[in-house]
Coordinates of C-alpha atoms in Angstrom, one line a residue:
Chain A
X1119 CA -6.2 31.5 17.7
X1120 CA -3.7 31.4 15.1
X1121 CA -2.1 28.6 13.7
X1122 CA 1.1 28.9 15.4
X1123 CA -0.6 29.5 19.0
X1124 CA -2.2 25.8 18.2
X1125 CA 0.9 24.2 18.1
X1126 CA 1.8 25.4 21.8
X1127 CA 1.5 22.6 24.2
X1128 CA 2.2 24.8 27.5
X1129 CA 0.6 23.6 30.4
X1130 CA 0.4 20.1 29.2
X1131 CA 1.9 17.0 30.2
X1132 CA 3.1 14.3 28.3
X1133 CA 4.6 10.8 28.8
X1134 CA 7.0 9.4 26.5
X1135 CA 8.0 5.7 26.7
X1136 CA 11.4 4.8 25.1
X1137 CA 12.5 8.0 25.9
X1138 CA 16.3 7.5 26.8
X1139 CA 17.6 7.6 23.4
X1140 CA 16.9 7.9 19.6
X1141 CA 13.5 8.6 18.4
X1142 CA 12.0 8.7 22.0
X1143 CA 14.5 11.4 22.8
X1144 CA 14.3 13.6 20.0
X1145 CA 10.2 13.8 20.3
X1146 CA 10.4 14.3 24.1
X1147 CA 12.5 17.3 23.6
X1148 CA 10.4 18.5 20.6
X1149 CA 7.5 18.2 23.0
X1150 CA 9.3 20.3 25.8
X1151 CA 10.6 22.9 23.3
X1152 CA 7.0 23.4 22.3
X1153 CA 5.9 24.0 26.1
X1154 CA 5.2 20.6 27.6
X1155 CA 6.5 19.2 30.8
X1156 CA 7.5 15.4 30.1
X1157 CA 7.6 12.2 31.6
X1158 CA 10.7 10.2 30.6
X1159 CA 9.7 6.4 30.9
X1160 CA 12.0 3.5 29.9
X1161 CA 14.0 0.9 31.3
X1162 CA 18.0 2.6 31.6
X1163 CA 17.4 5.0 34.5
X1164 CA 20.8 6.8 33.4
X1165 CA 19.6 7.5 30.1
X1166 CA 16.1 8.6 30.8
X1167 CA 18.1 11.0 33.5
X1168 CA 19.9 12.4 30.4
X1169 CA 17.1 13.0 28.4
X1170 CA 15.3 14.5 31.5
X1171 CA 18.4 16.9 32.2
X1172 CA 17.9 18.2 28.6
X1173 CA 14.2 19.0 29.2
X1174 CA 15.1 20.9 31.9
X1175 CA 17.8 23.0 30.2
X1176 CA 14.8 24.1 27.8
X1177 CA 13.1 25.4 30.9
X1178 CA 10.3 22.8 31.3
X1179 CA 10.0 20.0 34.4
X1180 CA 10.6 16.3 33.5
X1181 CA 10.2 13.4 35.7
X1182 CA 12.8 10.3 34.8
X1183 CA 11.0 7.2 35.5
X1184 CA 12.8 3.8 35.0
X1185 CA 10.1 1.9 33.7
X1186 CA 10.0 -2.0 31.6
X1187 CA 6.4 -1.2 29.5
X1188 CA 5.8 -4.7 29.1
X1189 CA 5.4 -5.1 32.8
X1190 CA 2.0 -3.6 33.7
X1191 CA 2.3 -3.1 37.6
X1192 CA 5.5 -0.7 36.7
X1193 CA 3.2 1.1 33.7
X1194 CA 0.2 1.4 36.2
X1195 CA 3.1 3.3 39.3
X1196 CA 4.4 5.4 36.4
X1197 CA 1.2 6.5 35.5
X1198 CA 0.5 7.1 39.4
X1199 CA 3.7 8.4 39.1
X1200 CA 3.0 11.4 37.0
X1201 CA -0.6 12.0 38.3
X1202 CA 1.1 12.8 42.0
X1203 CA 3.7 15.2 40.3
X1204 CA 1.7 16.7 37.9
X1205 CA -2.0 15.7 38.5
X1206 CA -2.9 15.3 34.5
X1207 CA -1.6 13.6 31.6
X1208 CA -2.4 15.3 28.1
X1209 CA -0.4 13.3 26.1
X1210 CA 0.7 9.8 25.8
X1211 CA 3.5 8.7 23.2
X1212 CA 4.2 5.3 23.3
X1213 CA 7.5 4.6 21.6
X1214 CA 9.1 2.0 23.3
X1215 CA 9.6 -1.3 21.4
X1216 CA 12.2 -2.3 19.4
X1217 CA 14.0 -5.4 18.2
X1218 CA 17.3 -7.6 18.6
X1219 CA 19.3 -9.5 16.2
X1220 CA 18.7 -12.4 18.1
X1221 CA 15.4 -12.4 16.7
X1222 CA 16.0 -12.5 13.3
X1223 CA 15.4 -15.9 12.1
X1224 CA 13.7 -18.3 10.2
X1225 CA 9.9 -19.0 12.0
X1226 CA 10.9 -22.6 12.8
X1227 CA 13.7 -21.3 15.0
X1228 CA 11.6 -18.7 17.1
X1229 CA 10.9 -20.0 20.9
X1230 CA 7.9 -18.9 22.7
X1231 CA 9.9 -17.0 24.9
X1232 CA 11.1 -14.7 21.9
X1233 CA 7.7 -14.8 20.1
X1234 CA 5.9 -13.2 23.7
X1235 CA 8.9 -11.0 24.2
X1236 CA 8.2 -9.4 20.5
X1237 CA 4.8 -9.1 20.8
X1238 CA 4.8 -7.7 24.3
X1239 CA 7.6 -5.0 23.9
X1240 CA 6.1 -3.9 20.6
X1241 CA 2.0 -4.0 21.5
X1242 CA 1.1 -5.3 24.6
X1243 CA 3.4 -2.0 26.2
X1244 CA 1.3 0.7 24.4
X1245 CA -1.6 -1.4 25.3
X1246 CA -0.9 -1.3 29.2
X1247 CA 0.3 2.3 28.9
X1248 CA -3.1 3.4 27.0
X1249 CA -5.1 2.0 29.9
X1250 CA -3.4 3.2 32.6
X1251 CA -3.4 6.7 31.2
X1252 CA -7.0 6.6 29.6
X1253 CA -9.2 7.2 33.0
X1254 CA -7.4 10.6 33.5
X1255 CA -7.5 11.9 29.9
X1256 CA -11.5 11.1 30.4
X1257 CA -11.5 12.6 33.7
X1258 CA -9.7 15.5 32.3
X1259 CA -12.2 15.6 29.0
X1260 CA -9.8 14.8 26.5
X1261 CA -6.2 13.6 25.5
X1262 CA -3.5 13.1 22.5
X1263 CA -2.4 9.7 21.9
X1264 CA 0.6 8.8 19.3
X1265 CA 1.7 5.4 18.5
X1266 CA 5.1 4.8 16.9
X1267 CA 4.3 1.9 14.2
X1268 CA 7.2 1.2 11.5
X1269 CA 7.6 0.5 7.7
X1270 CA 7.6 -3.1 8.7
X1271 CA 3.9 -2.5 10.2
X1272 CA 2.5 -2.3 6.5
X1273 CA 5.1 -4.1 5.0
X1274 CA 7.6 -7.4 5.5
X1275 CA 10.8 -8.4 5.5
X1276 CA 13.0 -11.3 5.6
X1277 CA 13.2 -13.3 9.1
X1278 CA 11.1 -10.4 10.8
X1279 CA 7.9 -11.8 12.6
X1280 CA 7.5 -10.4 16.2
X1281 CA 8.5 -6.8 15.3
X1282 CA 6.4 -6.7 11.7
X1283 CA 3.4 -8.6 13.6
X1284 CA 3.2 -6.6 16.8
X1285 CA 4.0 -3.1 14.7
X1286 CA 0.8 -3.9 12.3
X1287 CA -1.3 -4.9 15.3
X1288 CA -0.4 -1.6 16.9
X1289 CA -1.8 0.1 13.5
X1290 CA -5.3 -1.3 14.3
X1291 CA -5.4 -1.4 18.0
X1292 CA -4.7 2.7 17.3
X1293 CA -7.6 2.5 15.0
X1294 CA -9.7 0.5 17.8
X1295 CA -9.1 3.3 20.5
X1296 CA -9.4 6.2 17.7
X1297 CA -13.1 4.5 17.2
X1298 CA -13.7 3.9 21.1
X1299 CA -12.7 7.0 22.4
X1300 CA -13.6 9.8 19.4
X1301 CA -16.5 10.9 21.3
X1302 CA -14.4 11.7 24.4
X1303 CA -12.1 14.2 22.7
X1304 CA -9.3 11.4 22.6
X1305 CA -7.1 11.4 19.3
X1306 CA -5.5 8.5 18.4
X1307 CA -2.6 8.8 15.8
X1308 CA 0.3 6.5 14.6
X1309 CA 3.7 8.1 13.2
X1310 CA 5.5 5.8 10.8
X1311 CA 8.8 6.7 10.8
X1312 CA 11.4 5.4 8.2
X1313 CA 14.9 4.7 8.6
X1314 CA 16.5 6.5 11.5
X1315 CA 20.4 5.1 12.3
X1316 CA 20.4 7.8 14.9
X1317 CA 24.3 8.5 13.8
X1318 CA 25.1 5.2 14.9
X1319 CA 27.7 4.1 12.2
X1320 CA 26.9 0.1 12.5
X1321 CA 23.2 1.1 11.6
X1322 CA 24.2 3.5 9.0
X1323 CA 26.1 0.8 7.3
X1324 CA 23.6 -1.8 7.9
X1325 CA 21.5 0.3 5.8
X1326 CA 23.9 1.2 3.1
X1327 CA 23.5 4.8 4.1
X1328 CA 20.3 4.7 3.1
X1329 CA 21.0 5.0 -0.8
X1330 CA 18.1 3.3 -1.6
X1331 CA 15.6 5.8 0.0
X1332 CA 14.0 8.0 -2.6
X1333 CA 15.4 11.6 -0.8
X1334 CA 18.8 9.8 -1.0
X1335 CA 19.1 9.5 2.6
X1336 CA 18.1 8.3 6.1
X1337 CA 16.0 10.5 8.7
X1338 CA 17.6 12.7 11.5
X1339 CA 16.1 12.1 14.8
X1340 CA 15.2 15.7 15.0
X1341 CA 13.1 15.5 12.0
X1342 CA 10.8 13.8 13.5
X1343 CA 9.9 16.0 16.6
X1344 CA 7.8 18.4 14.9
X1345 CA 5.5 15.6 13.8
X1346 CA 5.1 14.6 17.2
X1347 CA 4.3 18.1 18.3
X1348 CA 1.6 18.5 15.4
X1349 CA 0.0 15.2 16.5
X1350 CA 0.1 16.4 20.4
X1351 CA -1.3 19.7 19.7
X1352 CA -4.6 21.5 18.9
X1353 CA -3.9 21.5 15.0
X1354 CA -4.6 18.0 14.7
X1355 CA -8.0 18.1 16.7
X1356 CA -9.8 16.4 13.9
X1357 CA -7.1 13.7 13.2
X1358 CA -8.4 10.2 14.5
X1359 CA -6.9 6.9 13.5
X1360 CA -4.4 8.3 10.5
X1361 CA -1.0 7.3 10.3
X1362 CA 1.7 9.8 8.9
X1363 CA 4.6 8.4 7.6
X1364 CA 8.0 10.2 7.7
X1365 CA 10.4 8.4 5.5
X1366 CA 11.7 9.8 2.6
X1367 CA 9.4 8.4 -0.2
X1368 CA 10.1 4.8 0.5
X1369 CA 6.6 3.5 0.9
X1370 CA 5.4 5.2 -2.2
X1371 CA 7.5 3.0 -4.7
X1372 CA 9.1 -0.2 -2.8
X1373 CA 8.4 -2.4 -5.5
X1374 CA 11.8 -1.9 -7.6
X1375 CA 15.2 -1.6 -6.7
X1376 CA 15.9 1.8 -8.1
X1377 CA 12.5 3.2 -8.6
X1378 CA 13.4 4.7 -11.8
X1379 CA 11.6 3.7 -14.9
X1380 CA 13.6 3.2 -18.1
X1381 CA 12.6 5.7 -20.5
X1382 CA 10.2 4.7 -22.4
X1383 CA 8.6 6.8 -25.2
X1384 CA 5.4 5.9 -27.0
X1385 CA 5.7 2.8 -29.3
X1386 CA 5.4 3.6 -33.2
X1387 CA 2.0 4.1 -34.3
X1388 CA 0.7 4.7 -30.8
X1389 CA 0.9 8.3 -30.4
Chain B
X505 CA -21.2 -26.2 -6.7
X506 CA -18.0 -28.0 -7.4
X507 CA -15.3 -27.2 -10.1
X508 CA -18.2 -26.8 -12.6
X509 CA -18.7 -23.2 -11.2
X510 CA -15.4 -22.3 -12.7
X511 CA -16.7 -23.5 -16.1
X512 CA -17.1 -20.8 -18.7
X513 CA -18.7 -23.3 -20.9
X514 CA -21.4 -21.4 -23.3
X515 CA -20.1 -18.0 -22.1
X516 CA -19.0 -15.2 -24.4
X517 CA -16.1 -13.1 -23.8
X518 CA -14.1 -10.4 -24.6
X519 CA -10.6 -9.4 -24.1
X520 CA -9.1 -5.9 -25.5
X521 CA -5.7 -5.3 -25.4
X522 CA -3.1 -7.8 -27.5
X523 CA -0.1 -5.7 -27.1
X524 CA -0.2 -6.8 -23.4
X525 CA 1.0 -10.5 -23.0
X526 CA -1.5 -10.7 -19.9
X527 CA -4.3 -9.9 -22.2
X528 CA -3.2 -12.6 -24.7
X529 CA -3.0 -15.2 -21.4
X530 CA -6.2 -14.4 -20.4
X531 CA -8.1 -14.9 -23.6
X532 CA -6.2 -18.4 -23.5
X533 CA -7.3 -19.1 -20.0
X534 CA -11.1 -18.0 -20.6
X535 CA -11.0 -20.2 -23.6
X536 CA -9.6 -23.1 -22.0
X537 CA -12.3 -22.8 -19.4
X538 CA -14.7 -23.1 -22.3
X539 CA -15.8 -19.6 -23.4
X540 CA -16.2 -18.0 -26.8
X541 CA -13.5 -15.3 -26.7
X542 CA -12.9 -12.4 -29.3
X543 CA -9.9 -10.6 -29.2
X544 CA -9.3 -7.1 -29.8
X545 CA -6.6 -4.5 -29.9
X546 CA -6.7 -1.7 -28.0
X547 CA -4.6 0.3 -30.8
X548 CA -4.4 -0.3 -34.7
X549 CA -0.8 -1.1 -34.5
X550 CA 0.5 -3.5 -37.2
X551 CA 2.2 -5.5 -33.9
X552 CA -0.7 -5.3 -31.8
X553 CA -2.8 -6.5 -34.9
X554 CA -0.4 -9.5 -35.4
X555 CA -0.5 -10.7 -31.9
X556 CA -4.7 -10.6 -31.8
X557 CA -4.5 -12.4 -35.1
X558 CA -1.9 -15.0 -33.3
X559 CA -4.0 -15.3 -30.1
X560 CA -7.5 -15.8 -31.9
X561 CA -5.6 -18.6 -33.8
X562 CA -4.1 -20.4 -30.3
X563 CA -8.0 -20.0 -29.0
X564 CA -9.4 -21.8 -32.6
X565 CA -6.9 -24.4 -32.0
X566 CA -8.7 -25.0 -28.6
X567 CA -12.0 -25.5 -30.6
X568 CA -13.4 -22.4 -29.3
X569 CA -15.5 -19.6 -31.7
X570 CA -12.9 -16.3 -31.9
X571 CA -12.3 -13.4 -34.1
X572 CA -9.7 -10.8 -34.4
X573 CA -10.6 -7.2 -34.0
X574 CA -8.6 -4.3 -34.8
X575 CA -10.0 -2.0 -32.6
X576 CA -9.0 1.8 -31.6
X577 CA -9.9 1.7 -28.3
X578 CA -10.2 5.5 -28.4
X579 CA -13.0 5.5 -30.6
X580 CA -16.3 5.8 -28.9
X581 CA -18.1 4.1 -32.4
X582 CA -15.5 1.9 -32.9
X583 CA -15.8 0.4 -29.6
X584 CA -19.4 0.0 -29.5
X585 CA -19.4 -1.7 -33.3
X586 CA -17.1 -4.4 -31.6
X587 CA -19.6 -4.9 -28.8
X588 CA -22.3 -5.4 -31.7
X589 CA -20.2 -7.3 -33.8
X590 CA -19.1 -9.6 -30.8
X591 CA -22.7 -10.4 -29.7
X592 CA -24.0 -11.1 -33.2
X593 CA -20.7 -13.6 -33.8
X594 CA -20.4 -15.1 -30.5
X595 CA -23.7 -14.3 -29.0
X596 CA -24.5 -12.0 -25.6
X597 CA -21.7 -10.5 -24.0
X598 CA -20.7 -11.6 -20.8
X599 CA -17.4 -11.0 -19.9
X600 CA -15.3 -8.4 -20.6
X601 CA -11.1 -8.3 -19.8
X602 CA -9.7 -4.7 -20.4
X603 CA -6.0 -5.2 -20.9
X604 CA -5.3 -1.8 -22.2
X605 CA -1.6 -1.5 -21.6
X606 CA 0.3 1.5 -23.4
X607 CA 3.2 1.9 -21.4
X608 CA 4.9 5.2 -21.2
X609 CA 8.0 6.4 -18.8
X610 CA 9.7 10.0 -18.9
X611 CA 10.8 12.4 -16.5
X612 CA 7.8 14.7 -16.1
X613 CA 9.2 17.8 -17.5
X614 CA 9.7 16.0 -20.7
X615 CA 6.2 15.0 -20.9
X616 CA 4.2 16.9 -23.8
X617 CA 0.7 17.6 -22.7
X618 CA -0.1 15.6 -26.1
X619 CA 1.6 12.7 -24.6
X620 CA 0.2 12.9 -21.3
X621 CA -3.3 12.8 -23.0
X622 CA -2.7 10.0 -25.2
X623 CA -1.3 7.6 -21.9
X624 CA -4.1 8.7 -20.1
X625 CA -6.6 8.4 -23.2
X626 CA -5.4 4.7 -24.2
X627 CA -5.1 3.2 -20.8
X628 CA -8.1 5.2 -19.0
X629 CA -11.0 6.5 -21.5
X630 CA -10.7 3.3 -23.1
X631 CA -11.4 1.1 -20.4
X632 CA -14.1 3.3 -19.4
X633 CA -15.8 3.5 -23.0
X634 CA -15.1 -0.6 -23.3
X635 CA -17.3 -0.9 -19.6
X636 CA -19.5 1.8 -21.1
X637 CA -20.1 -0.4 -24.3
X638 CA -20.2 -3.7 -22.9
X639 CA -23.0 -2.9 -20.5
X640 CA -25.5 -2.7 -23.0
X641 CA -25.8 -6.7 -23.5
X642 CA -25.0 -7.4 -19.6
X643 CA -27.5 -4.7 -18.2
X644 CA -30.1 -6.6 -20.6
X645 CA -29.5 -9.8 -19.4
X646 CA -28.6 -8.8 -15.8
X647 CA -25.7 -10.6 -15.7
X648 CA -22.0 -9.9 -16.6
X649 CA -18.3 -9.9 -15.6
X650 CA -15.5 -7.0 -16.0
X651 CA -12.2 -7.5 -15.2
X652 CA -10.0 -4.8 -15.8
X653 CA -6.2 -5.7 -15.3
X654 CA -3.7 -3.2 -13.8
X655 CA -0.3 -2.9 -12.9
X656 CA 1.3 -2.7 -9.6
X657 CA 1.7 0.6 -10.7
X658 CA -1.9 1.3 -9.8
X659 CA -0.5 1.1 -6.2
X660 CA 2.7 2.3 -6.0
X661 CA 4.5 5.0 -7.9
X662 CA 8.2 4.6 -10.0
X663 CA 10.3 7.5 -11.2
X664 CA 9.5 8.7 -14.8
X665 CA 6.4 6.6 -14.6
X666 CA 3.9 9.4 -13.5
X667 CA 1.4 9.2 -16.5
X668 CA 1.3 6.0 -16.7
X669 CA 0.9 5.1 -13.0
X670 CA -1.9 8.0 -12.8
X671 CA -3.9 6.1 -15.4
X672 CA -3.2 2.6 -13.6
X673 CA -4.2 4.0 -10.7
X674 CA -7.5 5.6 -12.3
X675 CA -8.7 2.5 -13.6
X676 CA -8.1 0.8 -10.0
X677 CA -10.3 2.9 -8.7
X678 CA -12.9 3.2 -11.6
X679 CA -13.1 -0.7 -10.9
X680 CA -14.3 0.0 -7.2
X681 CA -16.5 2.7 -8.4
X682 CA -18.3 1.2 -11.0
X683 CA -18.5 -2.2 -8.8
X684 CA -20.8 -0.3 -6.5
X685 CA -22.7 1.2 -9.5
X686 CA -23.7 -2.1 -11.2
X687 CA -23.4 -4.0 -7.6
X688 CA -27.1 -4.7 -7.9
X689 CA -27.6 -4.8 -11.8
X690 CA -25.8 -8.2 -11.9
X691 CA -22.9 -7.0 -13.2
X692 CA -19.0 -7.3 -11.1
X693 CA -16.0 -5.4 -11.6
X694 CA -12.9 -6.6 -10.2
X695 CA -9.4 -5.9 -11.1
X696 CA -6.2 -8.1 -11.4
X697 CA -3.2 -6.8 -10.1
X698 CA -0.1 -7.7 -11.8
X699 CA 3.3 -8.0 -10.6
X700 CA 6.5 -8.1 -12.6
X701 CA 5.9 -10.3 -15.8
X702 CA 8.5 -11.6 -18.3
X703 CA 7.9 -9.5 -21.5
X704 CA 6.7 -6.3 -19.7
X705 CA 8.4 -3.2 -21.9
X706 CA 9.0 -1.5 -18.5
X707 CA 11.8 -3.5 -17.4
X708 CA 14.1 -2.0 -19.8
X709 CA 17.8 -3.3 -20.0
X710 CA 19.1 -6.5 -18.3
X711 CA 20.8 -4.5 -15.5
X712 CA 17.4 -3.3 -14.1
X713 CA 16.0 -6.9 -15.0
X714 CA 18.9 -8.3 -12.8
X715 CA 18.3 -6.1 -9.8
X716 CA 14.4 -6.8 -10.1
X717 CA 14.9 -10.5 -9.9
X718 CA 16.9 -10.0 -7.0
X719 CA 14.5 -7.8 -5.5
X720 CA 11.5 -10.0 -5.7
X721 CA 10.7 -12.4 -3.3
X722 CA 10.0 -15.2 -5.5
X723 CA 13.6 -14.4 -7.2
X724 CA 11.6 -14.5 -10.6
X725 CA 9.3 -12.5 -12.8
X726 CA 5.6 -14.2 -13.4
X727 CA 4.8 -15.7 -16.8
X728 CA 2.1 -14.3 -18.0
X729 CA -0.4 -17.2 -17.7
X730 CA 0.5 -17.5 -14.0
X731 CA -1.4 -14.2 -13.5
X732 CA -3.9 -14.1 -16.1
X733 CA -5.4 -17.4 -15.0
X734 CA -7.2 -15.6 -11.8
X735 CA -9.3 -13.9 -14.6
X736 CA -11.0 -17.8 -14.7
X737 CA -12.4 -17.2 -11.3
X738 CA -13.3 -13.4 -11.9
X739 CA -15.0 -14.5 -14.7
X740 CA -17.0 -17.4 -13.8
X741 CA -20.2 -18.3 -11.8
X742 CA -18.2 -19.2 -8.6
X743 CA -17.2 -15.4 -7.9
X744 CA -20.9 -14.2 -8.1
X745 CA -20.5 -12.3 -4.9
X746 CA -17.0 -10.8 -5.1
X747 CA -17.1 -7.5 -6.5
X748 CA -14.7 -3.9 -6.3
X749 CA -11.8 -6.1 -5.5
X750 CA -8.4 -6.2 -6.6
X751 CA -6.9 -9.5 -6.9
X752 CA -3.0 -9.1 -6.5
X753 CA -1.0 -11.9 -8.4
X754 CA 2.3 -10.3 -7.5
X755 CA 4.8 -13.2 -6.0
X756 CA 4.5 -11.3 -2.9
X757 CA 6.3 -7.9 -3.7
X758 CA 3.5 -5.5 -2.9
X759 CA 4.2 -7.5 1.1
X760 CA 7.5 -6.5 1.4
X761 CA 9.6 -3.5 2.6

């Protein structure tokens, strides 16, 4: 099989959570373009219907199922509906998650409810989805799980607690999955996206146009799609428990504001 | 074992790298904890030689035995001679601190192969030669402590820092490999990972300094002693089970996005 054939996802079924917009939609479309049928799950029906229409426009089947991933019964129902429609699940992308500006506060101001919501949305939801999907992957003899973490899964930021904690938890949750199902032909890997403002002017302004990112700009949603296809495909069949960062180089430096050292020749007598 | 396990009384130490403020600070910390501390230059430049003599003087003022040695760390024979002098003058060497630091930054295309070699030779090969020579008394006694002082540029990249970053990362993983090799020989090998410190040549101009201060979680750079004091723990009996590790003393900067 040639290298490009291994990327083909024809005949495979993928569940994408958080598929209504942004990175989730972009990854869903990339999977569809590689041949997969897609279940678009997210809370807002109107948004996943839009995603579904875009998937269908690419000649693939798509089911839009309104799902709150923090509700384990809803997740179970979504997976049941997927099996009823397609009969199998090959790829699960846990992309749902996020933070609201209301959570950005000093630790002592965070309520119990906010803490639980932050952890539930960004970590527990992925657990619910994996738990519901794994029996089907085991029955089929394999599968691909792709979890979406963040730069905040490996580094911290001022006044950010739930998101950074949950995203770090998601990394080791994925390693645990990778370890426990490695002999069952199930691979679990992570994508670590950098800053993707999704063409939102307010977000773009918040991130200062990405001028502090080594490549000089933030990411475009469609740039994430191919990585998702790679991790969903046979091309990555020996990758398990890995984190791939797609972030313009920020994590390689990140210990100084400019990233540039001043020119410093060898001192006199030291050459 | 209480605080006494941190005492370095009657232990013999050698610190190489007096151009590095962290090397000077480490030598003083070891002396304050009771060790006899020899100090040596990494390179025989007049500036570093003067720093070595000033450091020895400060150690002497603490009532500790010491000597200042002008070393070219790239010379195998010279390093061996220093280890011999340390043993003959102060007693059997137990603690080696490698604070070799030849900072250097240029765009890659402007670095000559000779400059590249030089940066690797001083920052990385010099540490290898020192570990190699110091192992003789340590392996004989079945007891030794090697502590390599590395920069956060061992862990992260910086534009124009390619040669220096490569050398620092080399020292960091040399630390881990050597720790495993000598784990059963009674020698621990660890690193202190230094954050941004006052007096570092790599900081350059005032505008970069100000940006850096705004960026650092602690909103200030470290004083050398704040970083090098960790050397006392790594040199003492208190850390006998700790090996192959890097202790970051960075004011939190490696934790932030």
